[in-house]
One Martini backbone bead per residue (centre of mass of N, CA, C, O) as a GRO file, in nm:
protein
  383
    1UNK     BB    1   1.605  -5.865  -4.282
    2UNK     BB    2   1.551  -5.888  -4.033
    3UNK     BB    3   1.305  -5.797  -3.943
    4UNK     BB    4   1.177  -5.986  -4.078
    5UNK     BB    5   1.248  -6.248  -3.957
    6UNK     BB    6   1.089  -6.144  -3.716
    7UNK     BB    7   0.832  -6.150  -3.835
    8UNK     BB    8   0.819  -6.451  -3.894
    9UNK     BB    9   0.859  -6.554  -3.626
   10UNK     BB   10   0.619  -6.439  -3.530
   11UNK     BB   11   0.418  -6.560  -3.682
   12UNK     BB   12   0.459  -6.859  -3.636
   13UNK     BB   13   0.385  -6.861  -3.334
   14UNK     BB   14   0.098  -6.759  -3.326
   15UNK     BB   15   0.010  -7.008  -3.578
   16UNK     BB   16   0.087  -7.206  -3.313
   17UNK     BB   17  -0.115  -7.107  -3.110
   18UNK     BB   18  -0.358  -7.158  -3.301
   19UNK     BB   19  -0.283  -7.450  -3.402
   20UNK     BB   20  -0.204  -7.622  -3.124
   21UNK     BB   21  -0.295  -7.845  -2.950
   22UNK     BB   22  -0.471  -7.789  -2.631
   23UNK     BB   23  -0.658  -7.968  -2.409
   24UNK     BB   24  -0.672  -7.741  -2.187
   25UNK     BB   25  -0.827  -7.581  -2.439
   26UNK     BB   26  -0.962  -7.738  -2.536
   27UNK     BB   27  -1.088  -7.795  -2.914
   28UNK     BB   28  -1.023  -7.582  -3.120
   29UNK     BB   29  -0.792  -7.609  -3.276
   30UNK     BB   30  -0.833  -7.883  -3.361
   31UNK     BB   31  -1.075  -7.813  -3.536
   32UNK     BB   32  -0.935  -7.641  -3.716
   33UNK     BB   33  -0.674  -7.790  -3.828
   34UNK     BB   34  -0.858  -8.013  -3.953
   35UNK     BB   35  -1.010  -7.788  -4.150
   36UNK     BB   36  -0.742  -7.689  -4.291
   37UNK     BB   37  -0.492  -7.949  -4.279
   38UNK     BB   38  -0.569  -8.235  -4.316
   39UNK     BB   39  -0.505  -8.269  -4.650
   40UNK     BB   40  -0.202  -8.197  -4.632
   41UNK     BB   41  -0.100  -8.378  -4.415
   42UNK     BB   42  -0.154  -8.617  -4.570
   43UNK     BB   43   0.003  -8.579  -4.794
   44UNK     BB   44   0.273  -8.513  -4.668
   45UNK     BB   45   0.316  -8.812  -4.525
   46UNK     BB   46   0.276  -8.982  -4.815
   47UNK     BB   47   0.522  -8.819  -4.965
   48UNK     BB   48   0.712  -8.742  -4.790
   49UNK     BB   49   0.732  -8.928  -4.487
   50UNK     BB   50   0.543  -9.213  -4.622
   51UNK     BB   51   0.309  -9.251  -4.383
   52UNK     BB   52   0.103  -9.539  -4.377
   53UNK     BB   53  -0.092  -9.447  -4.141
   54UNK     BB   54  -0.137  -9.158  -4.042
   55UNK     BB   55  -0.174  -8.904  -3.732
   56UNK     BB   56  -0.427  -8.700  -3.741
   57UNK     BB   57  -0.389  -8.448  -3.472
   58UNK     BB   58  -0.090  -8.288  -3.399
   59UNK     BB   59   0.050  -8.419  -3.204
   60UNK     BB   60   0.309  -8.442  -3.085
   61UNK     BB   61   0.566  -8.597  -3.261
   62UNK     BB   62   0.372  -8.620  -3.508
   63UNK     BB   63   0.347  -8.622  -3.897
   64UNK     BB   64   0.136  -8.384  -3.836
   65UNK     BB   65   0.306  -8.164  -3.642
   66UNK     BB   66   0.565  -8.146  -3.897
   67UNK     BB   67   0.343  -8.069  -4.128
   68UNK     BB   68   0.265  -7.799  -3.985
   69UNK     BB   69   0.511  -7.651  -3.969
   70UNK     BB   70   0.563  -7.665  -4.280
   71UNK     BB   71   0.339  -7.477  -4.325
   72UNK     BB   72   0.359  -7.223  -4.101
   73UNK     BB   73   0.642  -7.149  -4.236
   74UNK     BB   74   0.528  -7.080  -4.516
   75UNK     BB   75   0.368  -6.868  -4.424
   76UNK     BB   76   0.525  -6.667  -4.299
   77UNK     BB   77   0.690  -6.597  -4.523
   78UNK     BB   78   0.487  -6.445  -4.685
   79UNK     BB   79   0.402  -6.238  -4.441
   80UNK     BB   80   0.695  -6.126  -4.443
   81UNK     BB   81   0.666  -5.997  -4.697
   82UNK     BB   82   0.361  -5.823  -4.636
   83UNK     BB   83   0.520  -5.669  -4.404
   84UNK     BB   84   0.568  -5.350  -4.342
   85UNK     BB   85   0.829  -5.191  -4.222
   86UNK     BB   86   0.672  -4.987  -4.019
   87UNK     BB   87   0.559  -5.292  -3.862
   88UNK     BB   88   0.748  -5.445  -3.740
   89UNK     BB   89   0.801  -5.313  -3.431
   90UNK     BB   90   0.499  -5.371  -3.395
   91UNK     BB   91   0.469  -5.647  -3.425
   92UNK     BB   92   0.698  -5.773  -3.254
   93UNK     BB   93   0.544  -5.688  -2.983
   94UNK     BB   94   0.294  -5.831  -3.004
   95UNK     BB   95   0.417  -6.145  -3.056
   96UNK     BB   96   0.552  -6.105  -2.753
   97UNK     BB   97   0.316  -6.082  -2.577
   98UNK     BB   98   0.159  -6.345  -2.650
   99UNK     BB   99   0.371  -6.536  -2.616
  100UNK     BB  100   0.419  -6.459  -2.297
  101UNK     BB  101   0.098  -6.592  -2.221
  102UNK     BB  102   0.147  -6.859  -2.340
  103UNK     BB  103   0.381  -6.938  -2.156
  104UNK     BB  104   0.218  -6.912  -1.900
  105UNK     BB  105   0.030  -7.128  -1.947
  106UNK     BB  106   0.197  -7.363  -1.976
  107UNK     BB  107   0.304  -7.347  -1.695
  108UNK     BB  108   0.061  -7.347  -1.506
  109UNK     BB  109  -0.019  -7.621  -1.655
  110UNK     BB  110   0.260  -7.790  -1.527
  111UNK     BB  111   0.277  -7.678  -1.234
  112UNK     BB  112  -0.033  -7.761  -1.167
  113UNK     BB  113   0.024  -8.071  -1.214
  114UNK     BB  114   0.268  -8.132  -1.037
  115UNK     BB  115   0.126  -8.033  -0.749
  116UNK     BB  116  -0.100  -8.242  -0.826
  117UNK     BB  117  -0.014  -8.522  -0.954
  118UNK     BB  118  -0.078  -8.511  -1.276
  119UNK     BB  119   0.203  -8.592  -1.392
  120UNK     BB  120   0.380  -8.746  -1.184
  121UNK     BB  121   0.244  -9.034  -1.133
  122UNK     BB  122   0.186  -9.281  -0.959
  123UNK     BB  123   0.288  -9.577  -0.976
  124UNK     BB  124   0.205  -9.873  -1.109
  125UNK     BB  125   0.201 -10.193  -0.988
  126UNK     BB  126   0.342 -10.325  -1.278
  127UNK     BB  127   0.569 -10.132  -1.258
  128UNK     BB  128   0.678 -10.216  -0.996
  129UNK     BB  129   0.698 -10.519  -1.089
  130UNK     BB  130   0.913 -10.406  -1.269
  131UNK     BB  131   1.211 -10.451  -1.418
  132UNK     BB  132   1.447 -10.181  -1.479
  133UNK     BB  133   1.519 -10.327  -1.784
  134UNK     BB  134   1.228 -10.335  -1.902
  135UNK     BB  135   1.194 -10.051  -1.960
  136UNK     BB  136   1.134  -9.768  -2.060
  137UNK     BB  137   1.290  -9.447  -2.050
  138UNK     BB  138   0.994  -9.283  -2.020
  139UNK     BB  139   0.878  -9.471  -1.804
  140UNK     BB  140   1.121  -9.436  -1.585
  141UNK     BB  141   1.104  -9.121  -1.565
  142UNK     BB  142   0.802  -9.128  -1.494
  143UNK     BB  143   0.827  -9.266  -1.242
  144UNK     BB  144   1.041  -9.169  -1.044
  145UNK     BB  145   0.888  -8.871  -1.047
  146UNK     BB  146   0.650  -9.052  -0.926
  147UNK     BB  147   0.795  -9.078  -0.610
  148UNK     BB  148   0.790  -8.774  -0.591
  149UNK     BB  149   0.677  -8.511  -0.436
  150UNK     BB  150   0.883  -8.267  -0.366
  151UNK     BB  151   0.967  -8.238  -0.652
  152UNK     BB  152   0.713  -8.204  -0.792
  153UNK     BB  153   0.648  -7.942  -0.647
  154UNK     BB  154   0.910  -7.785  -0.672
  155UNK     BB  155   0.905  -7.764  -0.976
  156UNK     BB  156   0.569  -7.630  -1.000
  157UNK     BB  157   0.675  -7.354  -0.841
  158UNK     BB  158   0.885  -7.268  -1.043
  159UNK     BB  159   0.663  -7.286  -1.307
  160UNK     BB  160   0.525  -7.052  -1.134
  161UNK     BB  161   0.693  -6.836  -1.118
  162UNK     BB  162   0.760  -6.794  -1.425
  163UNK     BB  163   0.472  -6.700  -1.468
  164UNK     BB  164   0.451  -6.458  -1.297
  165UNK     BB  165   0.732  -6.307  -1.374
  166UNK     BB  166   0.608  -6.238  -1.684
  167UNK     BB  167   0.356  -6.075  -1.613
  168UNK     BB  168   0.566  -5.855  -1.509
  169UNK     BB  169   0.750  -5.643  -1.622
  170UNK     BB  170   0.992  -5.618  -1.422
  171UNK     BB  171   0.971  -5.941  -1.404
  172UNK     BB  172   1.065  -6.059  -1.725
  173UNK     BB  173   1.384  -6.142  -1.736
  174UNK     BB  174   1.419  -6.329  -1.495
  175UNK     BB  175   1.128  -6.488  -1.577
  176UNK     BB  176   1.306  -6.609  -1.854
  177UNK     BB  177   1.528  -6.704  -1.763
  178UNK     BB  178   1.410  -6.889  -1.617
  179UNK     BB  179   1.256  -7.039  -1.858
  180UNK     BB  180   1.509  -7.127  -2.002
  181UNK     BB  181   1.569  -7.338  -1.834
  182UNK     BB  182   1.370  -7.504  -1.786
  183UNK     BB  183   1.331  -7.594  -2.109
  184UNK     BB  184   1.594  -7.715  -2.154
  185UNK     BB  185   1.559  -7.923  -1.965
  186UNK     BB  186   1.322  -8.075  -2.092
  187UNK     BB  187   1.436  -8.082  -2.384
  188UNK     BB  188   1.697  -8.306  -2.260
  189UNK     BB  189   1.456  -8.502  -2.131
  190UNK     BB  190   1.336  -8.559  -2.395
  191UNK     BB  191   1.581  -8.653  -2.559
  192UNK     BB  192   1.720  -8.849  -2.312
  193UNK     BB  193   1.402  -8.996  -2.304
  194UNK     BB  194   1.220  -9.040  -2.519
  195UNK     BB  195   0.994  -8.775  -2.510
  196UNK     BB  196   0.663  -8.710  -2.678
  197UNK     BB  197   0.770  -8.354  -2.661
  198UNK     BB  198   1.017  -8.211  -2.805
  199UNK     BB  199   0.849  -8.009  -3.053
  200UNK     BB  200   0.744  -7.836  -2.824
  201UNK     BB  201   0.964  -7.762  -2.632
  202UNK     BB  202   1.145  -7.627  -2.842
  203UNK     BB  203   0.963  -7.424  -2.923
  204UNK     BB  204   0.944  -7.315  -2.601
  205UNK     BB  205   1.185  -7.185  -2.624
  206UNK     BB  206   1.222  -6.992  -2.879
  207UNK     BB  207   1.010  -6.810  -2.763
  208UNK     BB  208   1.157  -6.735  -2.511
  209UNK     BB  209   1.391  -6.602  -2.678
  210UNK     BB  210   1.191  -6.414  -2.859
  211UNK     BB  211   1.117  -6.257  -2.599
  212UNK     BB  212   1.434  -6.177  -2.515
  213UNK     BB  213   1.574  -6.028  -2.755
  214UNK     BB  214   1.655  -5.751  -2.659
  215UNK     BB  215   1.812  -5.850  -2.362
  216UNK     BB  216   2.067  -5.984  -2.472
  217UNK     BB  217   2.289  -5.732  -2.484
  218UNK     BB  218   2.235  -5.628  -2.193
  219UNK     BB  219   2.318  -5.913  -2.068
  220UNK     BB  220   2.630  -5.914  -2.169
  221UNK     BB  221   2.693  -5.614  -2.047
  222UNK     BB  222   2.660  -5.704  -1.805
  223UNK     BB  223   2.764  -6.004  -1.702
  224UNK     BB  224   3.053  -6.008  -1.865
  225UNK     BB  225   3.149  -5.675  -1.907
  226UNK     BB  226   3.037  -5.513  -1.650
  227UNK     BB  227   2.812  -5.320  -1.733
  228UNK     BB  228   2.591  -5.044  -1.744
  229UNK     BB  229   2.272  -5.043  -1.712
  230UNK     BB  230   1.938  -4.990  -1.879
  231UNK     BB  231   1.595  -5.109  -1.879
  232UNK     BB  232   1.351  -5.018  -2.146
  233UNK     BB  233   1.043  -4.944  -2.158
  234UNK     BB  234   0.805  -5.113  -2.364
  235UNK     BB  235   0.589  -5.077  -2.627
  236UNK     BB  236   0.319  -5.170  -2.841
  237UNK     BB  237   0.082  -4.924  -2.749
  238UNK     BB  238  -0.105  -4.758  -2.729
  239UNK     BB  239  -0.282  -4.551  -2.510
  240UNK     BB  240  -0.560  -4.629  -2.614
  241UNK     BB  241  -0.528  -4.971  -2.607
  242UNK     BB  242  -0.476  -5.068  -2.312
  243UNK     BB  243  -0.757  -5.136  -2.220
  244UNK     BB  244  -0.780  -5.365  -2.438
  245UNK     BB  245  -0.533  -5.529  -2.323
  246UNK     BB  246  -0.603  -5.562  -2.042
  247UNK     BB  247  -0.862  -5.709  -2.095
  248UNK     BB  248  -0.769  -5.975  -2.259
  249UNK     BB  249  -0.498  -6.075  -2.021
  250UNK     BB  250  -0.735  -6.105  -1.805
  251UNK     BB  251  -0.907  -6.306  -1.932
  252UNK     BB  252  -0.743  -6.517  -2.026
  253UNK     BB  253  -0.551  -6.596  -1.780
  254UNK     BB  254  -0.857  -6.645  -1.653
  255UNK     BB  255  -0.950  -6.901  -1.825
  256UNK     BB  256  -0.743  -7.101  -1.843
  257UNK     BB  257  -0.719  -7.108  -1.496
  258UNK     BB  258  -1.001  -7.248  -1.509
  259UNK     BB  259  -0.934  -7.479  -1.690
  260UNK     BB  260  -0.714  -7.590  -1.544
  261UNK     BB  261  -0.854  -7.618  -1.243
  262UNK     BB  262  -1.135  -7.733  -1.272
  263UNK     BB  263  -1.109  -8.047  -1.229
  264UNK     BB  264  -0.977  -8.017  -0.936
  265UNK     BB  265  -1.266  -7.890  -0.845
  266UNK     BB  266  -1.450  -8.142  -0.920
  267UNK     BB  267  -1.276  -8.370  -0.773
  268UNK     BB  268  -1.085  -8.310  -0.525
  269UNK     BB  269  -0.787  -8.368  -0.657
  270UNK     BB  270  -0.472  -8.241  -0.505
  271UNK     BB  271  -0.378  -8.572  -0.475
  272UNK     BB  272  -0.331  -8.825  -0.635
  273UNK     BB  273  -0.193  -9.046  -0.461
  274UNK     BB  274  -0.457  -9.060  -0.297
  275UNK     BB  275  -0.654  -9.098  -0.476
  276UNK     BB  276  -0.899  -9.280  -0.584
  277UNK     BB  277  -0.960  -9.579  -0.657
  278UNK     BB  278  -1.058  -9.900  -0.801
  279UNK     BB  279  -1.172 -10.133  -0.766
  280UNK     BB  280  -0.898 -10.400  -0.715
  281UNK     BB  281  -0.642 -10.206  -0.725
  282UNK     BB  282  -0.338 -10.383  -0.817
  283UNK     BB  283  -0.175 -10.667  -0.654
  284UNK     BB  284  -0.112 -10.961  -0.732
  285UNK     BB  285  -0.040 -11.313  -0.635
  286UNK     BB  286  -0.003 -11.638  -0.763
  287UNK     BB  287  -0.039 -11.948  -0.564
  288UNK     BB  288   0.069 -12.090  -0.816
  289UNK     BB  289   0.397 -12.190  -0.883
  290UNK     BB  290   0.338 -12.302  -1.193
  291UNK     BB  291   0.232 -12.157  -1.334
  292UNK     BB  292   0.267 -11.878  -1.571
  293UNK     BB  293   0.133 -11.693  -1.385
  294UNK     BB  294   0.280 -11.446  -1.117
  295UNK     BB  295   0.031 -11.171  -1.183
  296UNK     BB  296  -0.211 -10.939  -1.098
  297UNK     BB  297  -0.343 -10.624  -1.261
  298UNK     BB  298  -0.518 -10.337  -1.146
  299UNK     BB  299  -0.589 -10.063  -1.338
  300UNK     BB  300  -0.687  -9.720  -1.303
  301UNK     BB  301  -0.797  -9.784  -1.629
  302UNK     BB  302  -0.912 -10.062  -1.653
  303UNK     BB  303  -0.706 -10.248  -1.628
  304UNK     BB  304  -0.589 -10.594  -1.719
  305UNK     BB  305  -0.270 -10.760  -1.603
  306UNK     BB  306  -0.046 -11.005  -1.713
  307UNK     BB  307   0.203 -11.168  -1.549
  308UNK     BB  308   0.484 -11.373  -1.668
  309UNK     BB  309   0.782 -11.500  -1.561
  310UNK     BB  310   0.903 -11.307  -1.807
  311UNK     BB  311   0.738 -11.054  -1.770
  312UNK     BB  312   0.510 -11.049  -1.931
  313UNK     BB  313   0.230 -10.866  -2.084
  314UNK     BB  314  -0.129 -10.856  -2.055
  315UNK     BB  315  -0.394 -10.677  -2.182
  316UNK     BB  316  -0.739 -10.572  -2.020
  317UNK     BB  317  -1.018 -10.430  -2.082
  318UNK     BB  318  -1.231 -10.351  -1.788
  319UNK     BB  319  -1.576 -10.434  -1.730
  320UNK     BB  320  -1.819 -10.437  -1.430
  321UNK     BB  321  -2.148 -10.565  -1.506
  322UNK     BB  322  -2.120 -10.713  -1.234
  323UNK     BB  323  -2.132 -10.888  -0.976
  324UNK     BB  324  -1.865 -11.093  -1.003
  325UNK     BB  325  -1.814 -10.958  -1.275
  326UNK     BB  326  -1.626 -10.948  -1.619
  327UNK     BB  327  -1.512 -10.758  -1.886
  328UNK     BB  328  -1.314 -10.833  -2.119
  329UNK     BB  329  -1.073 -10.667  -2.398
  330UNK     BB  330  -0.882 -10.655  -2.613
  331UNK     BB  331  -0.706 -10.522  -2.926
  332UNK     BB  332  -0.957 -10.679  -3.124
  333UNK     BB  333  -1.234 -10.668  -2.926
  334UNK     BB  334  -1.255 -10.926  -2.798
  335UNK     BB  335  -1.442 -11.102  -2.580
  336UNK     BB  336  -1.460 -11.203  -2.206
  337UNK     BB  337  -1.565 -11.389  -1.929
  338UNK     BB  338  -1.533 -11.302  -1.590
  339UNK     BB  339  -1.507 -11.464  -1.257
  340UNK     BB  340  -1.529 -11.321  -0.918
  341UNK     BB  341  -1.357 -11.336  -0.626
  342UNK     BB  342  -1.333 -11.085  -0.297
  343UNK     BB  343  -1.147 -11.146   0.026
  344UNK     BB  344  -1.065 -10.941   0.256
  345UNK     BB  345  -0.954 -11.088   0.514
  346UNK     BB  346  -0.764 -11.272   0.270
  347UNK     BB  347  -0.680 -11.146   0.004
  348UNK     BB  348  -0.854 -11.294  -0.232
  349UNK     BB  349  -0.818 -11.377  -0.562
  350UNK     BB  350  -1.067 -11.473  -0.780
  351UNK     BB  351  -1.039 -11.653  -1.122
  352UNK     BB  352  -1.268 -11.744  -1.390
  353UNK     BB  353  -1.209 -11.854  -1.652
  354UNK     BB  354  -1.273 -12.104  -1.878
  355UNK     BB  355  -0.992 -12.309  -1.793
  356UNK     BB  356  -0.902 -12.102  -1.559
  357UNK     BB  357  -0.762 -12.049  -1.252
  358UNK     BB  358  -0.710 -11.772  -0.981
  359UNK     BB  359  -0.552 -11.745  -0.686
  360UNK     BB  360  -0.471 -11.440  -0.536
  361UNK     BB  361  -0.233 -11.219  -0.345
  362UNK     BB  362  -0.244 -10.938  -0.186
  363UNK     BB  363  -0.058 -10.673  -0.226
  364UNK     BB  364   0.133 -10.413  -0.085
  365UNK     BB  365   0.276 -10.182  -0.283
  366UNK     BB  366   0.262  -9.911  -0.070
  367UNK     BB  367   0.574 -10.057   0.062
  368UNK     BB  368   0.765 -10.014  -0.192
  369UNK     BB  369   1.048  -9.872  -0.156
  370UNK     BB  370   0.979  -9.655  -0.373
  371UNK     BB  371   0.790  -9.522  -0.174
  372UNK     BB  372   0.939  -9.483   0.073
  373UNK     BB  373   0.969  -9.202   0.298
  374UNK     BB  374   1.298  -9.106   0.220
  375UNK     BB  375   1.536  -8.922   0.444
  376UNK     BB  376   1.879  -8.806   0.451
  377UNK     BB  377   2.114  -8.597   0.594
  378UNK     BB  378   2.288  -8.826   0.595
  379UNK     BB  379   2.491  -9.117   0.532
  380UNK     BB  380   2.430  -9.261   0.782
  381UNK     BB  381   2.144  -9.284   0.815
  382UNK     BB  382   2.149  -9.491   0.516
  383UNK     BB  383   2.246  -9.757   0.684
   0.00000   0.00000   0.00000
């Protein structure tokens, strides 16, 4: 029965790898994911779920992630009944290698997304002029940590050790044991900042654990009972399969980490916080103090964003059709034509609506609190 259910947890994990897109390796699972899944994902989101219409695409925390899991759930339980007693250890070792892979490059690719500053990234300045108490707690938490390079650095170097050490047997139980407190952490803070990859973070967590499974009462007569052991290694491979083994092992983390790092050598872009913005990036503040609108947001993904008094936003995604001219478009779809002149001389920034004139004078944003880079040794410092 134990055997067994090794068994089914590791189909499920294989088939959780095969099919949860992850967008930095292609978009291959996407596309076999909705080519299997999406007619049931729909009828269960439907029907279980209730939730009409559902956001079929798998992504993390939606009701097709959600019925995915229980479609892959049912299937491993059947598999795990057509695997025979004499394959159970060698399938638990063989799921448990690729698991272990899988985890390699997720850490890989959140760790070096970190060290590039491209998962925590630096706060917008709509977000910089937006009130503590207005934002949202996964907001908050994610600009927060995208005030500081030295965190961002330190944790992504943190969880690329971790991706590391468990790539080789001799440092795989300190490397696993590094990766369950990371995964833990991360857990805790999405559950706590209400951020949505809850169940992808928990299923690698769940990976960690069934990947140290072996090791784990090993780890408790050492630690706990204070006795001595012996960590014995195991293969699941015959040796005529090991060069077959050793080089798809070595080919997957070699293309792998080739998706992961094209983007930033093919823009050059080691340091977000740096990386060229779009022309007009920034704060402007509107010099007319009785206006309804009291700044003018223009963010690094082309939205136009207007804040008022009450500092509600109201956003428009605008593209620049000529010179001194921007075409806005709502989430309606309507489109606005706006006339603008921006003089850097005097940082002034004109914006003439269909009947109304905007003149606002632009913010120097990178010199906020939040962002100016303070350390204190002492507390007498920070007086």
């Amino acid at each position: 029965m134990r055997n067994r259910f090794l068994s089914g947890a590791g189909v499920f994990f294989l088939l959780f790898i095969l099919f949860f897109p992850l967008d930095f390796l292609w978009n291959f699972q996407e596309k076999m994911s909705l080519f299997l899944w999406r007619d049931l994902a729909e009828w269960m989101a439907q029907t279980i779920f209730k939730t009409v219409p559902a956001r079929i695409d798998f992504s993390s925390d939606s009701i097709s992630m959600f019925a995915l899991v229980i479609i892959l759930l049912a299937v491993s339980a059947l598999s795990a009944l057509l695997i025979g007693k004499r394959h159970h250890r060698n399938f638990f070792y063989l799921s448990k290698e690729i698991i272990i892979l899988y985890l390699a490059v997720v850490l890989m690719k959140y760790g070096l997304d970190k060290i590039f500053k491209a998962q925590f990234y630096l706060p917008e300045p709509n977000i910089l002029y937006s009130r503590l108490g207005n934002l949202d707690k996964d907001i908050l938490f994610w600009s927060t940590m995208g005030t500081s390079r030295f965190y961002s650095v330190a944790t992504g170097a943190l969880e690329l050790l971790a991706a590391l050490l468990i790539l080789f047997r001799k440092t795989r139980t300190p490397g696993l044991l590094v990766c369950i407190g990371i995964l833990i952490n991360i857990f805790l803070i999405n559950i706590g900042f209400d951020i949505s990859v809850k169940l992808f973070s928990l299923i690698l967590l769940l990976m960690a654990v069934f990947a140290l499974k072996e090791e784990w009462k090993l780890l408790y007569r050492f630690l706990i009972i204070k006795e001595e052991v012996k960590l014995e290694e195991k293969t699941a491979f015959n040796v005529q399969y090991r060069p077959a083994w050793t080089f798809f092992r070595t080919a997957f983390i070699g293309l792998s980490l080739a998706a992961i790092l094209f983007p930033y050598v093919s823009s050059e872009n080691y340091n977000d916080d740096i990386a060229k913005r779009p022309f007009l990036h920034g704060a402007f503040k509107n010099t007319d103090k009785d206006s309804g609108i009291q700044y003018v947001f223009f963010h690094r993904n082309h939205y136009l964003i207007l804040m008022d008094k009450n500092e509600k936003m109201t956003d428009f995604h605008y593209t620049v059709s000529s010179k001194n001219h921007l075409i806005l478009e709502d989430y309606n779809g309507k489109k606005r034509d706006v006339d603008f002149m921006y003089q850097k001389k005097d940082s002034l920034l004109i914006l003439n609506f269909a009947k109304n004139t905007i003149i606002a004078k632009e913010q120097d944003w990178r010199k906020m609190n939040a962002l100016r880079p303070l350390f204190h040794a002492t507390i007498e410092g920070s007086e």
